[in-house]
Amino acid sequence: AYVCLLWAAIVLCSGLAAALGPLLLADVAPRWLSFALGFSAGAVLCMLVDTLLPEAFAETHALTGLITLLGFMTALALSNLL
């Protein structure tokens, strides 16, 4: 129950941040916006490495890196298509 509540809080906060971000950052210079986006992307990667990759490594061992690379390459390909 604790984990579900924690994820629900994360989803709620993320939704609020996504809704308020464009309003609060509309007048920010592109350089600072790039910094903020890079920082938040780094935070997501830190969360991945800290929480998800150890569990994935316990399940798939040597394939974890290749599966992660495939995920990133898929995201890159999709972002370039759209």
GROMACS .gro file of N, CA and C in nm:
model
  246
    1ALA      N    1   0.083  -0.119   0.000
    1ALA     CA    2   0.000   0.000   0.000
    1ALA      C    3   0.088   0.126   0.000
    2TYR      N    4   0.198   0.122   0.075
    2TYR     CA    5   0.287   0.238   0.083
    2TYR      C    6   0.344   0.273  -0.054
    3VAL      N    7   0.388   0.171  -0.127
    3VAL     CA    8   0.448   0.195  -0.258
    3VAL      C    9   0.345   0.254  -0.354
    4CYS      N   10   0.223   0.203  -0.349
    4CYS     CA   11   0.118   0.257  -0.437
    4CYS      C   12   0.087   0.402  -0.404
    5LEU      N   13   0.083   0.435  -0.275
    5LEU     CA   14   0.059   0.574  -0.235
    5LEU      C   15   0.175   0.664  -0.277
    6LEU      N   16   0.295   0.612  -0.265
    6LEU     CA   17   0.412   0.689  -0.305
    6LEU      C   18   0.409   0.718  -0.456
    7TRP      N   19   0.378   0.617  -0.536
    7TRP     CA   20   0.370   0.637  -0.680
    7TRP      C   21   0.254   0.729  -0.717
    8ALA      N   22   0.143   0.717  -0.644
    8ALA     CA   23   0.030   0.807  -0.671
    8ALA      C   24   0.069   0.952  -0.643
    9ALA      N   25   0.145   0.975  -0.536
    9ALA     CA   26   0.192   1.110  -0.505
    9ALA      C   27   0.288   1.161  -0.613
   10ILE      N   28   0.374   1.073  -0.662
   10ILE     CA   29   0.467   1.111  -0.768
   10ILE      C   30   0.392   1.148  -0.895
   11VAL      N   31   0.291   1.069  -0.929
   11VAL     CA   32   0.210   1.096  -1.049
   11VAL      C   33   0.138   1.229  -1.034
   12LEU      N   34   0.081   1.254  -0.916
   12LEU     CA   35   0.010   1.379  -0.892
   12LEU      C   36   0.104   1.500  -0.902
   13CYS      N   37   0.218   1.490  -0.838
   13CYS     CA   38   0.315   1.601  -0.844
   13CYS      C   39   0.367   1.622  -0.986
   14SER      N   40   0.390   1.513  -1.057
   14SER     CA   41   0.437   1.525  -1.196
   14SER      C   42   0.332   1.590  -1.284
   15GLY      N   43   0.207   1.553  -1.264
   15GLY     CA   44   0.099   1.615  -1.341
   15GLY      C   45   0.086   1.763  -1.313
   16LEU      N   46   0.095   1.800  -1.186
   16LEU     CA   47   0.090   1.942  -1.150
   16LEU      C   48   0.207   2.019  -1.209
   17ALA      N   49   0.326   1.959  -1.202
   17ALA     CA   50   0.444   2.025  -1.258
   17ALA      C   51   0.431   2.041  -1.410
   18ALA      N   52   0.377   1.938  -1.476
   18ALA     CA   53   0.359   1.946  -1.621
   18ALA      C   54   0.256   2.052  -1.659
   19ALA      N   55   0.154   2.068  -1.574
   19ALA     CA   56   0.050   2.167  -1.604
   19ALA      C   57   0.098   2.310  -1.573
   20LEU      N   58   0.172   2.326  -1.465
   20LEU     CA   59   0.215   2.460  -1.424
   20LEU      C   60   0.346   2.504  -1.489
   21GLY      N   61   0.426   2.409  -1.534
   21GLY     CA   62   0.556   2.442  -1.593
   21GLY      C   63   0.550   2.543  -1.705
   22PRO      N   64   0.467   2.520  -1.806
   22PRO     CA   65   0.462   2.618  -1.916
   22PRO      C   66   0.416   2.757  -1.870
   23LEU      N   67   0.331   2.761  -1.770
   23LEU     CA   68   0.286   2.892  -1.720
   23LEU      C   69   0.397   2.964  -1.645
   24LEU      N   70   0.467   2.889  -1.562
   24LEU     CA   71   0.570   2.951  -1.478
   24LEU      C   72   0.700   2.980  -1.556
   25LEU      N   73   0.726   2.903  -1.660
   25LEU     CA   74   0.853   2.917  -1.732
   25LEU      C   75   0.836   2.978  -1.871
   26ALA      N   76   0.725   3.044  -1.894
   26ALA     CA   77   0.699   3.100  -2.027
   26ALA      C   78   0.799   3.208  -2.066
   27ASP      N   79   0.847   3.285  -1.970
   27ASP     CA   80   0.936   3.397  -2.000
   27ASP      C   81   1.083   3.368  -1.969
   28VAL      N   82   1.116   3.243  -1.945
   28VAL     CA   83   1.253   3.207  -1.912
   28VAL      C   84   1.336   3.200  -2.040
   29ALA      N   85   1.458   3.247  -2.031
   29ALA     CA   86   1.549   3.245  -2.146
   29ALA      C   87   1.576   3.100  -2.188
   30PRO      N   88   1.592   3.075  -2.317
   30PRO     CA   89   1.615   2.938  -2.365
   30PRO      C   90   1.735   2.869  -2.299
   31ARG      N   91   1.839   2.945  -2.268
   31ARG     CA   92   1.956   2.884  -2.204
   31ARG      C   93   1.921   2.826  -2.068
   32TRP      N   94   1.842   2.898  -1.988
   32TRP     CA   95   1.802   2.848  -1.857
   32TRP      C   96   1.702   2.735  -1.867
   33LEU      N   97   1.616   2.743  -1.967
   33LEU     CA   98   1.520   2.634  -1.988
   33LEU      C   99   1.593   2.506  -2.026
   34SER      N  100   1.695   2.518  -2.109
   34SER     CA  101   1.776   2.401  -2.145
   34SER      C  102   1.845   2.343  -2.023
   35PHE      N  103   1.895   2.430  -1.937
   35PHE     CA  104   1.958   2.384  -1.813
   35PHE      C  105   1.858   2.308  -1.727
   36ALA      N  106   1.738   2.362  -1.710
   36ALA     CA  107   1.636   2.298  -1.627
   36ALA      C  108   1.595   2.163  -1.685
   37LEU      N  109   1.579   2.156  -1.816
   37LEU     CA  110   1.541   2.030  -1.879
   37LEU      C  111   1.653   1.926  -1.867
   38GLY      N  112   1.776   1.968  -1.884
   38GLY     CA  113   1.889   1.877  -1.867
   38GLY      C  114   1.901   1.827  -1.725
   39PHE      N  115   1.879   1.916  -1.629
   39PHE     CA  116   1.886   1.878  -1.489
   39PHE      C  117   1.777   1.777  -1.455
   40SER      N  118   1.656   1.800  -1.504
   40SER     CA  119   1.546   1.708  -1.474
   40SER      C  120   1.568   1.573  -1.544
   41ALA      N  121   1.625   1.575  -1.664
   41ALA     CA  122   1.656   1.449  -1.731
   41ALA      C  123   1.761   1.371  -1.651
   42GLY      N  124   1.860   1.441  -1.597
   42GLY     CA  125   1.959   1.376  -1.513
   42GLY      C  126   1.898   1.317  -1.387
   43ALA      N  127   1.799   1.386  -1.330
   43ALA     CA  128   1.732   1.333  -1.212
   43ALA      C  129   1.656   1.205  -1.244
   44VAL      N  130   1.594   1.201  -1.360
   44VAL     CA  131   1.523   1.080  -1.401
   44VAL      C  132   1.622   0.965  -1.420
   45LEU      N  133   1.736   0.993  -1.482
   45LEU     CA  134   1.837   0.889  -1.501
   45LEU      C  135   1.892   0.840  -1.368
   46CYS      N  136   1.911   0.930  -1.272
   46CYS     CA  137   1.958   0.890  -1.140
   46CYS      C  138   1.856   0.798  -1.072
   47MET      N  139   1.728   0.831  -1.086
   47MET     CA  140   1.624   0.746  -1.028
   47MET      C  141   1.627   0.608  -1.093
   48LEU      N  142   1.644   0.606  -1.225
   48LEU     CA  143   1.651   0.478  -1.296
   48LEU      C  144   1.766   0.393  -1.245
   49VAL      N  145   1.883   0.453  -1.237
   49VAL     CA  146   2.001   0.380  -1.196
   49VAL      C  147   1.989   0.333  -1.052
   50ASP      N  148   1.931   0.415  -0.966
   50ASP     CA  149   1.922   0.384  -0.824
   50ASP      C  150   1.815   0.281  -0.792
   51THR      N  151   1.702   0.286  -0.860
   51THR     CA  152   1.590   0.200  -0.821
   51THR      C  153   1.559   0.088  -0.918
   52LEU      N  154   1.560   0.115  -1.045
   52LEU     CA  155   1.513   0.016  -1.141
   52LEU      C  156   1.622  -0.077  -1.193
   53LEU      N  157   1.740  -0.023  -1.220
   53LEU     CA  158   1.844  -0.107  -1.279
   53LEU      C  159   1.893  -0.220  -1.187
   54PRO      N  160   1.909  -0.198  -1.057
   54PRO     CA  161   1.950  -0.312  -0.974
   54PRO      C  162   1.849  -0.427  -0.977
   55GLU      N  163   1.722  -0.394  -0.976
   55GLU     CA  164   1.620  -0.499  -0.983
   55GLU      C  165   1.621  -0.566  -1.120
   56ALA      N  166   1.638  -0.488  -1.225
   56ALA     CA  167   1.645  -0.545  -1.360
   56ALA      C  168   1.768  -0.633  -1.374
   57PHE      N  169   1.880  -0.591  -1.317
   57PHE     CA  170   2.002  -0.670  -1.325
   57PHE      C  171   1.986  -0.803  -1.253
   58ALA      N  172   1.911  -0.803  -1.144
   58ALA     CA  173   1.887  -0.927  -1.070
   58ALA      C  174   1.809  -1.027  -1.156
   59GLU      N  175   1.726  -0.975  -1.247
   59GLU     CA  176   1.644  -1.062  -1.331
   59GLU      C  177   1.714  -1.102  -1.461
   60THR      N  178   1.779  -1.007  -1.528
   60THR     CA  179   1.831  -1.035  -1.663
   60THR      C  180   1.982  -1.040  -1.672
   61HIS      N  181   2.052  -1.007  -1.566
   61HIS     CA  182   2.198  -1.012  -1.558
   61HIS      C  183   2.265  -0.935  -1.672
   62ALA      N  184   2.335  -1.001  -1.759
   62ALA     CA  185   2.416  -0.935  -1.860
   62ALA      C  186   2.333  -0.863  -1.966
   63LEU      N  187   2.206  -0.896  -1.982
   63LEU     CA  188   2.124  -0.832  -2.084
   63LEU      C  189   2.069  -0.696  -2.042
   64THR      N  190   2.086  -0.658  -1.917
   64THR     CA  191   2.030  -0.533  -1.868
   64THR      C  192   2.080  -0.413  -1.948
   65GLY      N  193   2.209  -0.406  -1.973
   65GLY     CA  194   2.265  -0.294  -2.048
   65GLY      C  195   2.212  -0.288  -2.190
   66LEU      N  196   2.202  -0.403  -2.255
   66LEU     CA  197   2.152  -0.406  -2.392
   66LEU      C  198   2.004  -0.368  -2.398
   67ILE      N  199   1.927  -0.415  -2.303
   67ILE     CA  200   1.785  -0.381  -2.299
   67ILE      C  201   1.768  -0.231  -2.274
   68THR      N  202   1.849  -0.175  -2.184
   68THR     CA  203   1.843  -0.031  -2.156
   68THR      C  204   1.881   0.049  -2.281
   69LEU      N  205   1.986   0.007  -2.348
   69LEU     CA  206   2.028   0.073  -2.472
   69LEU      C  207   1.918   0.067  -2.577
   70LEU      N  208   1.853  -0.047  -2.590
   70LEU     CA  209   1.743  -0.061  -2.685
   70LEU      C  210   1.630   0.037  -2.652
   71GLY      N  211   1.601   0.053  -2.523
   71GLY     CA  212   1.498   0.148  -2.482
   71GLY      C  213   1.534   0.291  -2.517
   72PHE      N  214   1.657   0.330  -2.490
   72PHE     CA  215   1.700   0.466  -2.522
   72PHE      C  216   1.703   0.489  -2.672
   73MET      N  217   1.748   0.391  -2.748
   73MET     CA  218   1.752   0.406  -2.894
   73MET      C  219   1.611   0.413  -2.952
   74THR      N  220   1.518   0.338  -2.895
   74THR     CA  221   1.379   0.345  -2.939
   74THR      C  222   1.321   0.482  -2.911
   75ALA      N  223   1.349   0.536  -2.791
   75ALA     CA  224   1.300   0.670  -2.757
   75ALA      C  225   1.361   0.774  -2.851
   76LEU      N  226   1.489   0.761  -2.881
   76LEU     CA  227   1.554   0.855  -2.972
   76LEU      C  228   1.493   0.847  -3.111
   77ALA      N  229   1.470   0.727  -3.159
   77ALA     CA  230   1.411   0.710  -3.293
   77ALA      C  231   1.270   0.768  -3.297
   78LEU      N  232   1.192   0.743  -3.194
   78LEU     CA  233   1.055   0.795  -3.191
   78LEU      C  234   1.055   0.948  -3.182
   79SER      N  235   1.147   1.004  -3.106
   79SER     CA  236   1.149   1.150  -3.094
   79SER      C  237   1.191   1.215  -3.226
   80ASN      N  238   1.273   1.148  -3.305
   80ASN     CA  239   1.313   1.201  -3.434
   80ASN      C  240   1.205   1.184  -3.541
   81LEU      N  241   1.120   1.083  -3.523
   81LEU     CA  242   1.011   1.062  -3.618
   81LEU      C  243   0.898   1.162  -3.598
   82LEU      N  244   0.877   1.202  -3.475
   82LEU     CA  245   0.767   1.294  -3.444
   82LEU      C  246   0.821   1.431  -3.446
   0.00000   0.00000   0.00000
